[in-house]
Amino acid sequence: MTRQEIPVFKTREENVAYMNETLPIQESFDLIQRDLLIGGRVSSFYFVNGFTSEETMLKIMDALLKVKKEDMPEDIWKFANACIPYVGVDVMFDFDQILKSLLSGETCVFIDGYRACIVIDCRTYPVRSVEEPDKDKSLRGSRDGFVETLVYNTAMMRRRIRHPALIMEMMEVGDSSRTDVALCYMDDRVDQELLKNLNYRIRDIKVDDLRMNQQSLAECLFKRKWYNPFPDTAAACLLEGKVVILVDNSPSAMILPTSILDIIEEANDYYFPTLTGMYLKISRALITFLTIFLTPVFLLFMQNL
C-alpha cells in the first residue's frame, strides 16, 4: 500500500487541526499536545508520554522560551540550527513522516509562520539492562547480549567493529507496525549479489505488521532461518562477510547466509584457539550425526531383531 504524501499547511492552526483530527489526542492519554509562546509566536508541541526524556525536553523548552521576537529568523532551518541547542534536530515537510516520527517517540513542533515541522529526537525507550543471554553463554568472552531496542544493538555492534566499511542500513517493514529493520554488513567483504537480493526482498515485503518481530520477517524472507542472541558472534560473522539483520523489539540477530557448520557453532568457539575450536566443532558435528542417525537405527534393530 502506497502512502499518500500530505504536505504541511501554511498556518499552525491548519497543522494542529490536521494532527488533532488524525490522532486521538483527547481519547489517548499518552499522546500529549502542549502549546507555548516562542519569540512572540504560538507553537504546538506533540510528543508521546513515556518516550520523551523529560530532562532533555525541559532544557530545550527553557532555551526556546528565551528566544526573543526580534531574534526569530525567517527560515525554519536557521531557527532549528540557531535556536535549538540539541544534536538530533530535523525539519520535515510531509505529514506521513511527521506522524511516523511522532509515534516512534520523537517530539514534533509546529511554529506559527513556518510551513514545516521541527522534529527533535530526544526519545528514551523503556529497555532492560544489557546482560548475558540465557542462550549461547560465553565462558571467556563478554557478558552482554542483544536487547529489544534496535539502537542499543547497533551500538554494541559498532563498539566491536570500529571500521568505516561497516554499514547499517535502516529500513521499514509493515504498513501498520512500520517496524524498523537494520541491515548490517561490511561493504568491502559482503557478497554483493546476496546483499542486493536481501535488499530487494525486504523492500518488497507486503505485510500489515510484524506480529512476532524477527520470526515474522524470517517467514517473509526465507523458510529457513538462523538466530543468534550474542553480539560477539554477530560481529565475527560480519567480519567473515556475512549479513546481519536486526529487527526492533527483538533481542536476537538473523545471520545470512548459513550452513550446517554455522548451526553447530557456539559462542565460545570464537574465544578458543583455532585448533581447539575446530576440535569442538568436529566433536559437535559427530555427536549431532550420531544423535540423528545412529539412535533411530539402533532402536529399529532392537525392535526388529
PDB file of C-alpha atoms in Angstrom:
ATOM      1  CA  MET A   1       0.000   0.000   0.000  1.00  0.00           C
ATOM      2  CA  THR A   2       1.480   3.325  -1.115  1.00  0.00           C
ATOM      3  CA  ARG A   3       1.104   6.076   1.461  1.00  0.00           C
ATOM      4  CA  GLN A   4      -0.214   9.411   0.251  1.00  0.00           C
ATOM      5  CA  GLU A   5       2.101  12.322   0.896  1.00  0.00           C
ATOM      6  CA  ILE A   6       0.330  15.265   2.562  1.00  0.00           C
ATOM      7  CA  PRO A   7       2.429  18.435   2.774  1.00  0.00           C
ATOM      8  CA  VAL A   8       2.448  20.661   5.836  1.00  0.00           C
ATOM      9  CA  PHE A   9      -0.073  23.501   5.664  1.00  0.00           C
ATOM     10  CA  LYS A  10       0.675  27.232   5.658  1.00  0.00           C
ATOM     11  CA  THR A  11      -0.579  28.047   9.148  1.00  0.00           C
ATOM     12  CA  ARG A  12      -0.070  26.441  12.550  1.00  0.00           C
ATOM     13  CA  GLU A  13      -3.856  26.300  13.087  1.00  0.00           C
ATOM     14  CA  GLU A  14      -4.332  24.129   9.990  1.00  0.00           C
ATOM     15  CA  ASN A  15      -1.476  21.828  11.027  1.00  0.00           C
ATOM     16  CA  VAL A  16      -2.828  21.466  14.571  1.00  0.00           C
ATOM     17  CA  ALA A  17      -6.329  20.787  13.229  1.00  0.00           C
ATOM     18  CA  TYR A  18      -4.996  18.018  10.954  1.00  0.00           C
ATOM     19  CA  MET A  19      -2.907  16.464  13.758  1.00  0.00           C
ATOM     20  CA  ASN A  20      -5.824  16.513  16.205  1.00  0.00           C
ATOM     21  CA  GLU A  21      -8.135  15.036  13.581  1.00  0.00           C
ATOM     22  CA  THR A  22      -5.693  12.257  12.685  1.00  0.00           C
ATOM     23  CA  LEU A  23      -4.521  11.410  16.217  1.00  0.00           C
ATOM     24  CA  PRO A  24      -6.744  10.503  19.196  1.00  0.00           C
ATOM     25  CA  ILE A  25      -5.362  13.342  21.308  1.00  0.00           C
ATOM     26  CA  GLN A  26      -8.411  13.548  23.588  1.00  0.00           C
ATOM     27  CA  GLU A  27      -9.004   9.802  23.878  1.00  0.00           C
ATOM     28  CA  SER A  28      -5.416   8.560  24.308  1.00  0.00           C
ATOM     29  CA  PHE A  29      -3.761   9.821  27.481  1.00  0.00           C
ATOM     30  CA  ASP A  30      -0.186   9.203  26.303  1.00  0.00           C
ATOM     31  CA  LEU A  31      -0.466  11.477  23.233  1.00  0.00           C
ATOM     32  CA  ILE A  32       0.186  14.992  24.514  1.00  0.00           C
ATOM     33  CA  GLN A  33      -0.143  18.410  22.875  1.00  0.00           C
ATOM     34  CA  ARG A  34       1.477  21.390  24.601  1.00  0.00           C
ATOM     35  CA  ASP A  35       1.205  24.990  23.325  1.00  0.00           C
ATOM     36  CA  LEU A  36       3.946  27.533  24.086  1.00  0.00           C
ATOM     37  CA  LEU A  37       4.824  31.083  23.048  1.00  0.00           C
ATOM     38  CA  ILE A  38       8.221  31.158  21.300  1.00  0.00           C
ATOM     39  CA  GLY A  39       9.574  34.500  20.101  1.00  0.00           C
ATOM     40  CA  GLY A  40       6.094  36.015  20.121  1.00  0.00           C
ATOM     41  CA  ARG A  41       4.681  33.166  18.005  1.00  0.00           C
ATOM     42  CA  VAL A  42       2.335  30.417  19.166  1.00  0.00           C
ATOM     43  CA  SER A  43       3.845  26.950  18.835  1.00  0.00           C
ATOM     44  CA  SER A  44       2.453  23.454  19.418  1.00  0.00           C
ATOM     45  CA  PHE A  45       4.489  20.535  20.768  1.00  0.00           C
ATOM     46  CA  TYR A  46       3.386  16.930  20.169  1.00  0.00           C
ATOM     47  CA  PHE A  47       5.042  14.017  21.966  1.00  0.00           C
ATOM     48  CA  VAL A  48       4.321  10.566  23.406  1.00  0.00           C
ATOM     49  CA  ASN A  49       4.403  10.338  27.181  1.00  0.00           C
ATOM     50  CA  GLY A  50       6.900   7.677  28.233  1.00  0.00           C
ATOM     51  CA  PHE A  51       9.109   8.043  25.150  1.00  0.00           C
ATOM     52  CA  THR A  52      10.397  11.564  25.763  1.00  0.00           C
ATOM     53  CA  SER A  53      13.337  12.354  28.025  1.00  0.00           C
ATOM     54  CA  GLU A  54      11.776  14.881  30.411  1.00  0.00           C
ATOM     55  CA  GLU A  55      15.106  16.367  31.493  1.00  0.00           C
ATOM     56  CA  THR A  56      16.222  16.974  27.910  1.00  0.00           C
ATOM     57  CA  MET A  57      12.822  18.352  26.894  1.00  0.00           C
ATOM     58  CA  LEU A  58      12.796  20.800  29.812  1.00  0.00           C
ATOM     59  CA  LYS A  59      16.203  22.162  28.781  1.00  0.00           C
ATOM     60  CA  ILE A  60      15.071  22.559  25.156  1.00  0.00           C
ATOM     61  CA  MET A  61      11.858  24.338  26.181  1.00  0.00           C
ATOM     62  CA  ASP A  62      13.782  26.605  28.532  1.00  0.00           C
ATOM     63  CA  ALA A  63      16.094  27.623  25.676  1.00  0.00           C
ATOM     64  CA  LEU A  64      13.162  28.199  23.294  1.00  0.00           C
ATOM     65  CA  LEU A  65      11.267  30.357  25.795  1.00  0.00           C
ATOM     66  CA  LYS A  66      14.285  32.686  25.948  1.00  0.00           C
ATOM     67  CA  VAL A  67      14.172  33.386  22.189  1.00  0.00           C
ATOM     68  CA  LYS A  68      13.082  36.983  21.595  1.00  0.00           C
ATOM     69  CA  LYS A  69      10.718  38.183  18.891  1.00  0.00           C
ATOM     70  CA  GLU A  70      13.408  40.130  17.055  1.00  0.00           C
ATOM     71  CA  ASP A  71      15.675  37.059  17.050  1.00  0.00           C
ATOM     72  CA  MET A  72      13.200  34.864  15.142  1.00  0.00           C
ATOM     73  CA  PRO A  73      14.691  34.028  11.701  1.00  0.00           C
ATOM     74  CA  GLU A  74      12.518  33.833   8.601  1.00  0.00           C
ATOM     75  CA  ASP A  75      13.854  30.424   7.564  1.00  0.00           C
ATOM     76  CA  ILE A  76      12.919  27.373   9.655  1.00  0.00           C
ATOM     77  CA  TRP A  77      16.309  25.730   9.046  1.00  0.00           C
ATOM     78  CA  LYS A  78      18.055  28.775  10.525  1.00  0.00           C
ATOM     79  CA  PHE A  79      15.720  28.604  13.524  1.00  0.00           C
ATOM     80  CA  ALA A  80      16.417  24.890  14.033  1.00  0.00           C
ATOM     81  CA  ASN A  81      20.182  25.408  13.817  1.00  0.00           C
ATOM     82  CA  ALA A  82      20.429  28.619  15.846  1.00  0.00           C
ATOM     83  CA  CYS A  83      17.699  28.373  18.483  1.00  0.00           C
ATOM     84  CA  ILE A  84      17.518  24.683  19.434  1.00  0.00           C
ATOM     85  CA  PRO A  85      20.593  23.620  21.482  1.00  0.00           C
ATOM     86  CA  TYR A  86      20.380  19.930  20.663  1.00  0.00           C
ATOM     87  CA  VAL A  87      22.003  17.467  18.264  1.00  0.00           C
ATOM     88  CA  GLY A  88      19.066  15.401  16.983  1.00  0.00           C
ATOM     89  CA  VAL A  89      17.030  18.054  15.141  1.00  0.00           C
ATOM     90  CA  ASP A  90      15.398  17.681  11.723  1.00  0.00           C
ATOM     91  CA  VAL A  91      12.865  19.570   9.613  1.00  0.00           C
ATOM     92  CA  MET A  92      10.057  17.674   7.856  1.00  0.00           C
ATOM     93  CA  PHE A  93       7.526  18.832   5.275  1.00  0.00           C
ATOM     94  CA  ASP A  94       5.361  15.700   4.918  1.00  0.00           C
ATOM     95  CA  PHE A  95       2.711  14.584   7.440  1.00  0.00           C
ATOM     96  CA  ASP A  96       3.327  10.886   6.791  1.00  0.00           C
ATOM     97  CA  GLN A  97       6.911  11.176   8.010  1.00  0.00           C
ATOM     98  CA  ILE A  98       5.886  13.520  10.827  1.00  0.00           C
ATOM     99  CA  LEU A  99       3.307  11.056  12.187  1.00  0.00           C
ATOM    100  CA  LYS A 100       5.767   8.176  11.892  1.00  0.00           C
ATOM    101  CA  SER A 101       8.412  10.148  13.803  1.00  0.00           C
ATOM    102  CA  LEU A 102       5.919  11.175  16.488  1.00  0.00           C
ATOM    103  CA  LEU A 103       4.644   7.643  17.046  1.00  0.00           C
ATOM    104  CA  SER A 104       8.263   6.447  17.160  1.00  0.00           C
ATOM    105  CA  GLY A 105       8.851   8.707  20.166  1.00  0.00           C
ATOM    106  CA  GLU A 106      10.245  11.898  18.643  1.00  0.00           C
ATOM    107  CA  THR A 107       8.901  15.347  19.547  1.00  0.00           C
ATOM    108  CA  CYS A 108       7.205  17.340  16.760  1.00  0.00           C
ATOM    109  CA  VAL A 109       6.937  21.142  16.915  1.00  0.00           C
ATOM    110  CA  PHE A 110       4.736  23.390  14.753  1.00  0.00           C
ATOM    111  CA  ILE A 111       5.545  27.114  14.959  1.00  0.00           C
ATOM    112  CA  ASP A 112       3.296  29.800  13.571  1.00  0.00           C
ATOM    113  CA  GLY A 113       4.811  31.316  10.420  1.00  0.00           C
ATOM    114  CA  TYR A 114       6.812  28.231   9.381  1.00  0.00           C
ATOM    115  CA  ARG A 115       5.440  25.854   6.741  1.00  0.00           C
ATOM    116  CA  ALA A 116       7.248  22.847   8.143  1.00  0.00           C
ATOM    117  CA  CYS A 117       7.606  20.784  11.317  1.00  0.00           C
ATOM    118  CA  ILE A 118      10.668  20.641  13.558  1.00  0.00           C
ATOM    119  CA  VAL A 119      11.338  17.103  14.791  1.00  0.00           C
ATOM    120  CA  ILE A 120      13.502  16.702  17.908  1.00  0.00           C
ATOM    121  CA  ASP A 121      14.890  13.262  18.670  1.00  0.00           C
ATOM    122  CA  CYS A 122      15.073  13.332  22.472  1.00  0.00           C
ATOM    123  CA  ARG A 123      13.355   9.998  22.963  1.00  0.00           C
ATOM    124  CA  THR A 124      14.279   7.373  25.501  1.00  0.00           C
ATOM    125  CA  TYR A 125      12.805   3.889  25.235  1.00  0.00           C
ATOM    126  CA  PRO A 126      11.928   1.626  28.160  1.00  0.00           C
ATOM    127  CA  VAL A 127      14.650  -1.026  27.970  1.00  0.00           C
ATOM    128  CA  ARG A 128      16.004  -3.805  30.110  1.00  0.00           C
ATOM    129  CA  SER A 129      19.659  -3.774  31.064  1.00  0.00           C
ATOM    130  CA  VAL A 130      22.250  -5.310  28.749  1.00  0.00           C
ATOM    131  CA  GLU A 131      23.004  -8.724  30.248  1.00  0.00           C
ATOM    132  CA  GLU A 132      24.284 -12.138  29.225  1.00  0.00           C
ATOM    133  CA  PRO A 133      21.674 -14.068  27.181  1.00  0.00           C
ATOM    134  CA  ASP A 134      20.241 -17.307  28.524  1.00  0.00           C
ATOM    135  CA  LYS A 135      21.316 -18.970  25.293  1.00  0.00           C
ATOM    136  CA  ASP A 136      24.904 -19.008  23.933  1.00  0.00           C
ATOM    137  CA  LYS A 137      26.571 -18.283  27.257  1.00  0.00           C
ATOM    138  CA  SER A 138      30.252 -17.415  26.947  1.00  0.00           C
ATOM    139  CA  LEU A 139      32.984 -18.796  29.198  1.00  0.00           C
ATOM    140  CA  ARG A 140      35.744 -16.401  28.192  1.00  0.00           C
ATOM    141  CA  GLY A 141      34.122 -13.562  26.276  1.00  0.00           C
ATOM    142  CA  SER A 142      31.967 -10.560  27.112  1.00  0.00           C
ATOM    143  CA  ARG A 143      28.777 -10.957  29.121  1.00  0.00           C
ATOM    144  CA  ASP A 144      26.487  -8.615  27.165  1.00  0.00           C
ATOM    145  CA  GLY A 145      23.759  -9.709  24.785  1.00  0.00           C
ATOM    146  CA  PHE A 146      21.231  -8.150  22.446  1.00  0.00           C
ATOM    147  CA  VAL A 147      18.200  -6.364  23.915  1.00  0.00           C
ATOM    148  CA  GLU A 148      14.829  -5.335  22.448  1.00  0.00           C
ATOM    149  CA  THR A 149      15.930  -1.809  21.441  1.00  0.00           C
ATOM    150  CA  LEU A 150      17.435  -1.649  17.939  1.00  0.00           C
ATOM    151  CA  VAL A 151      19.700   1.362  18.597  1.00  0.00           C
ATOM    152  CA  TYR A 152      21.334  -0.375  21.574  1.00  0.00           C
ATOM    153  CA  ASN A 153      22.030  -3.459  19.429  1.00  0.00           C
ATOM    154  CA  THR A 154      23.608  -1.462  16.605  1.00  0.00           C
ATOM    155  CA  ALA A 155      25.715   0.420  19.169  1.00  0.00           C
ATOM    156  CA  MET A 156      27.081  -2.867  20.543  1.00  0.00           C
ATOM    157  CA  MET A 157      27.975  -3.975  17.005  1.00  0.00           C
ATOM    158  CA  ARG A 158      29.661  -0.648  16.254  1.00  0.00           C
ATOM    159  CA  ARG A 159      31.602  -0.852  19.518  1.00  0.00           C
ATOM    160  CA  ARG A 160      33.136  -4.157  18.397  1.00  0.00           C
ATOM    161  CA  ILE A 161      33.823  -3.189  14.769  1.00  0.00           C
ATOM    162  CA  ARG A 162      35.231   0.335  14.519  1.00  0.00           C
ATOM    163  CA  HIS A 163      35.675   0.304  10.778  1.00  0.00           C
ATOM    164  CA  PRO A 164      34.274   2.766   8.204  1.00  0.00           C
ATOM    165  CA  ALA A 165      33.231  -0.144   5.959  1.00  0.00           C
ATOM    166  CA  LEU A 166      30.592  -1.260   8.496  1.00  0.00           C
ATOM    167  CA  ILE A 167      27.242  -0.092   7.118  1.00  0.00           C
ATOM    168  CA  MET A 168      23.941  -0.285   8.989  1.00  0.00           C
ATOM    169  CA  GLU A 169      21.123   0.416   6.557  1.00  0.00           C
ATOM    170  CA  MET A 170      17.746   1.273   8.106  1.00  0.00           C
ATOM    171  CA  MET A 171      14.527   0.039   6.503  1.00  0.00           C
ATOM    172  CA  GLU A 172      10.845  -0.070   7.415  1.00  0.00           C
ATOM    173  CA  VAL A 173       8.549  -3.106   7.209  1.00  0.00           C
ATOM    174  CA  GLY A 174       4.810  -3.309   7.863  1.00  0.00           C
ATOM    175  CA  ASP A 175       2.066  -0.914   6.769  1.00  0.00           C
ATOM    176  CA  SER A 176       0.631  -0.621  10.305  1.00  0.00           C
ATOM    177  CA  SER A 177       3.529  -1.511  12.611  1.00  0.00           C
ATOM    178  CA  ARG A 178       6.189   0.280  10.498  1.00  0.00           C
ATOM    179  CA  THR A 179       8.861  -1.762  12.263  1.00  0.00           C
ATOM    180  CA  ASP A 180      12.472  -0.631  11.933  1.00  0.00           C
ATOM    181  CA  VAL A 181      14.819  -3.203  10.380  1.00  0.00           C
ATOM    182  CA  ALA A 182      18.597  -2.713  10.216  1.00  0.00           C
ATOM    183  CA  LEU A 183      20.620  -4.446   7.504  1.00  0.00           C
ATOM    184  CA  CYS A 184      24.243  -4.650   8.738  1.00  0.00           C
ATOM    185  CA  TYR A 185      27.198  -5.626   6.569  1.00  0.00           C
ATOM    186  CA  MET A 186      30.860  -4.938   5.792  1.00  0.00           C
ATOM    187  CA  ASP A 187      30.813  -3.153   2.447  1.00  0.00           C
ATOM    188  CA  ASP A 188      34.237  -4.436   1.389  1.00  0.00           C
ATOM    189  CA  ARG A 189      33.590  -8.088   2.307  1.00  0.00           C
ATOM    190  CA  VAL A 190      29.911  -8.840   1.759  1.00  0.00           C
ATOM    191  CA  ASP A 191      28.609 -10.840  -1.190  1.00  0.00           C
ATOM    192  CA  GLN A 192      27.092  -8.029  -3.258  1.00  0.00           C
ATOM    193  CA  GLU A 193      24.676 -10.368  -5.032  1.00  0.00           C
ATOM    194  CA  LEU A 194      23.356 -11.651  -1.687  1.00  0.00           C
ATOM    195  CA  LEU A 195      23.096  -8.086  -0.372  1.00  0.00           C
ATOM    196  CA  LYS A 196      21.177  -6.948  -3.447  1.00  0.00           C
ATOM    197  CA  ASN A 197      18.827  -9.926  -3.129  1.00  0.00           C
ATOM    198  CA  LEU A 198      18.154  -9.259   0.576  1.00  0.00           C
ATOM    199  CA  ASN A 199      17.599  -5.551  -0.083  1.00  0.00           C
ATOM    200  CA  TYR A 200      15.057  -6.357  -2.753  1.00  0.00           C
ATOM    201  CA  ARG A 201      13.284  -8.996  -0.647  1.00  0.00           C
ATOM    202  CA  ILE A 202      12.944  -6.752   2.418  1.00  0.00           C
ATOM    203  CA  ARG A 203      11.737  -3.726   0.457  1.00  0.00           C
ATOM    204  CA  ASP A 204       9.302  -5.926  -1.482  1.00  0.00           C
ATOM    205  CA  ILE A 205       7.611  -7.360   1.638  1.00  0.00           C
ATOM    206  CA  LYS A 206       3.867  -6.625   1.632  1.00  0.00           C
ATOM    207  CA  VAL A 207       2.622  -7.208   5.161  1.00  0.00           C
ATOM    208  CA  ASP A 208       0.438  -5.248   7.582  1.00  0.00           C
ATOM    209  CA  ASP A 209       2.652  -5.792  10.635  1.00  0.00           C
ATOM    210  CA  LEU A 210       5.419  -7.992  12.046  1.00  0.00           C
ATOM    211  CA  ARG A 211       3.465  -9.641  14.845  1.00  0.00           C
ATOM    212  CA  MET A 212       6.361 -11.784  16.037  1.00  0.00           C
ATOM    213  CA  ASN A 213       9.145  -9.377  15.060  1.00  0.00           C
ATOM    214  CA  GLN A 214      12.081 -11.348  13.684  1.00  0.00           C
ATOM    215  CA  GLN A 215      10.144 -14.587  13.256  1.00  0.00           C
ATOM    216  CA  SER A 216       7.584 -12.823  11.061  1.00  0.00           C
ATOM    217  CA  LEU A 217      10.338 -11.212   8.980  1.00  0.00           C
ATOM    218  CA  ALA A 218      12.054 -14.583   8.507  1.00  0.00           C
ATOM    219  CA  GLU A 219       8.815 -16.140   7.274  1.00  0.00           C
ATOM    220  CA  CYS A 220       8.521 -13.351   4.722  1.00  0.00           C
ATOM    221  CA  LEU A 221      12.120 -13.786   3.550  1.00  0.00           C
ATOM    222  CA  PHE A 222      13.038 -17.471   3.766  1.00  0.00           C
ATOM    223  CA  LYS A 223      11.641 -20.734   5.044  1.00  0.00           C
ATOM    224  CA  ARG A 224      14.977 -21.423   6.709  1.00  0.00           C
ATOM    225  CA  LYS A 225      16.243 -19.133   9.433  1.00  0.00           C
ATOM    226  CA  TRP A 226      19.046 -18.853  11.968  1.00  0.00           C
ATOM    227  CA  TYR A 227      19.087 -16.619  15.019  1.00  0.00           C
ATOM    228  CA  ASN A 228      21.881 -15.620  17.351  1.00  0.00           C
ATOM    229  CA  PRO A 229      21.439 -13.505  20.504  1.00  0.00           C
ATOM    230  CA  PHE A 230      25.161 -12.925  21.031  1.00  0.00           C
ATOM    231  CA  PRO A 231      26.730  -9.682  19.691  1.00  0.00           C
ATOM    232  CA  ASP A 232      30.276 -11.095  19.566  1.00  0.00           C
ATOM    233  CA  THR A 233      29.146 -13.909  17.270  1.00  0.00           C
ATOM    234  CA  ALA A 234      27.260 -11.465  15.055  1.00  0.00           C
ATOM    235  CA  ALA A 235      30.316  -9.200  14.856  1.00  0.00           C
ATOM    236  CA  ALA A 236      32.518 -12.160  13.912  1.00  0.00           C
ATOM    237  CA  CYS A 237      30.068 -13.129  11.170  1.00  0.00           C
ATOM    238  CA  LEU A 238      30.138  -9.561   9.818  1.00  0.00           C
ATOM    239  CA  LEU A 239      33.917  -9.764   9.545  1.00  0.00           C
ATOM    240  CA  GLU A 240      33.502 -13.027   7.623  1.00  0.00           C
ATOM    241  CA  GLY A 241      31.472 -11.148   5.010  1.00  0.00           C
ATOM    242  CA  LYS A 242      28.012 -12.251   6.126  1.00  0.00           C
ATOM    243  CA  VAL A 243      24.919 -10.082   6.521  1.00  0.00           C
ATOM    244  CA  VAL A 244      23.302  -9.467   9.919  1.00  0.00           C
ATOM    245  CA  ILE A 245      19.664  -8.372  10.128  1.00  0.00           C
ATOM    246  CA  LEU A 246      18.434  -6.667  13.305  1.00  0.00           C
ATOM    247  CA  VAL A 247      14.736  -6.053  13.981  1.00  0.00           C
ATOM    248  CA  ASP A 248      13.440  -3.578  16.515  1.00  0.00           C
ATOM    249  CA  ASN A 249      11.815  -5.250  19.580  1.00  0.00           C
ATOM    250  CA  SER A 250      13.789  -8.463  19.014  1.00  0.00           C
ATOM    251  CA  PRO A 251      16.776  -9.447  21.239  1.00  0.00           C
ATOM    252  CA  SER A 252      18.478 -11.551  18.565  1.00  0.00           C
ATOM    253  CA  ALA A 253      20.116 -11.226  15.164  1.00  0.00           C
ATOM    254  CA  MET A 254      19.468 -13.043  11.905  1.00  0.00           C
ATOM    255  CA  ILE A 255      22.677 -14.117  10.129  1.00  0.00           C
ATOM    256  CA  LEU A 256      22.788 -14.866   6.386  1.00  0.00           C
ATOM    257  CA  PRO A 257      23.938 -16.983   4.665  1.00  0.00           C
ATOM    258  CA  THR A 258      24.244 -20.000   6.992  1.00  0.00           C
ATOM    259  CA  SER A 259      25.188 -23.645   6.711  1.00  0.00           C
ATOM    260  CA  ILE A 260      25.078 -26.729   8.930  1.00  0.00           C
ATOM    261  CA  LEU A 261      28.530 -25.768  10.244  1.00  0.00           C
ATOM    262  CA  ASP A 262      27.161 -22.437  11.483  1.00  0.00           C
ATOM    263  CA  ILE A 263      24.252 -24.106  13.251  1.00  0.00           C
ATOM    264  CA  ILE A 264      26.524 -26.368  15.328  1.00  0.00           C
ATOM    265  CA  GLU A 265      28.691 -23.435  16.425  1.00  0.00           C
ATOM    266  CA  GLU A 266      28.666 -21.941  19.891  1.00  0.00           C
ATOM    267  CA  ALA A 267      29.716 -18.509  21.117  1.00  0.00           C
ATOM    268  CA  ASN A 268      32.742 -19.942  22.918  1.00  0.00           C
ATOM    269  CA  ASP A 269      34.228 -21.198  19.626  1.00  0.00           C
ATOM    270  CA  TYR A 270      35.294 -17.624  18.801  1.00  0.00           C
ATOM    271  CA  TYR A 271      37.321 -17.305  22.006  1.00  0.00           C
ATOM    272  CA  PHE A 272      39.253 -20.583  21.909  1.00  0.00           C
ATOM    273  CA  PRO A 273      42.389 -21.148  19.767  1.00  0.00           C
ATOM    274  CA  THR A 274      41.745 -22.305  16.201  1.00  0.00           C
ATOM    275  CA  LEU A 275      42.737 -25.922  16.886  1.00  0.00           C
ATOM    276  CA  THR A 276      40.519 -26.120  19.975  1.00  0.00           C
ATOM    277  CA  GLY A 277      37.614 -24.513  18.154  1.00  0.00           C
ATOM    278  CA  MET A 278      37.904 -26.959  15.235  1.00  0.00           C
ATOM    279  CA  TYR A 279      38.065 -29.906  17.647  1.00  0.00           C
ATOM    280  CA  LEU A 280      34.878 -28.747  19.368  1.00  0.00           C
ATOM    281  CA  LYS A 281      33.097 -28.229  16.046  1.00  0.00           C
ATOM    282  CA  ILE A 282      34.082 -31.687  14.761  1.00  0.00           C
ATOM    283  CA  SER A 283      33.043 -33.299  18.058  1.00  0.00           C
ATOM    284  CA  ARG A 284      29.730 -31.468  17.989  1.00  0.00           C
ATOM    285  CA  ALA A 285      29.112 -32.439  14.357  1.00  0.00           C
ATOM    286  CA  LEU A 286      29.876 -36.097  15.136  1.00  0.00           C
ATOM    287  CA  ILE A 287      27.547 -36.092  18.135  1.00  0.00           C
ATOM    288  CA  THR A 288      24.822 -34.438  16.054  1.00  0.00           C
ATOM    289  CA  PHE A 289      25.218 -37.085  13.340  1.00  0.00           C
ATOM    290  CA  LEU A 290      25.088 -39.940  15.839  1.00  0.00           C
ATOM    291  CA  THR A 291      22.069 -38.461  17.597  1.00  0.00           C
ATOM    292  CA  ILE A 292      20.111 -38.059  14.386  1.00  0.00           C
ATOM    293  CA  PHE A 293      21.046 -41.303  12.616  1.00  0.00           C
ATOM    294  CA  LEU A 294      22.582 -43.860  14.981  1.00  0.00           C
ATOM    295  CA  THR A 295      19.941 -43.727  17.722  1.00  0.00           C
ATOM    296  CA  PRO A 296      16.947 -44.399  15.380  1.00  0.00           C
ATOM    297  CA  VAL A 297      18.878 -47.149  13.582  1.00  0.00           C
ATOM    298  CA  PHE A 298      19.746 -48.807  16.904  1.00  0.00           C
ATOM    299  CA  LEU A 299      16.101 -48.595  18.016  1.00  0.00           C
ATOM    300  CA  LEU A 300      14.989 -50.066  14.678  1.00  0.00           C
ATOM    301  CA  PHE A 301      17.327 -53.035  15.104  1.00  0.00           C
ATOM    302  CA  MET A 302      16.143 -53.582  18.686  1.00  0.00           C
ATOM    303  CA  GLN A 303      12.516 -53.731  17.586  1.00  0.00           C
ATOM    304  CA  ASN A 304      13.010 -55.993  14.548  1.00  0.00           C
ATOM    305  CA  LEU A 305      15.765 -58.415  15.582  1.00  0.00           C
TER     306      LEU A 305
END
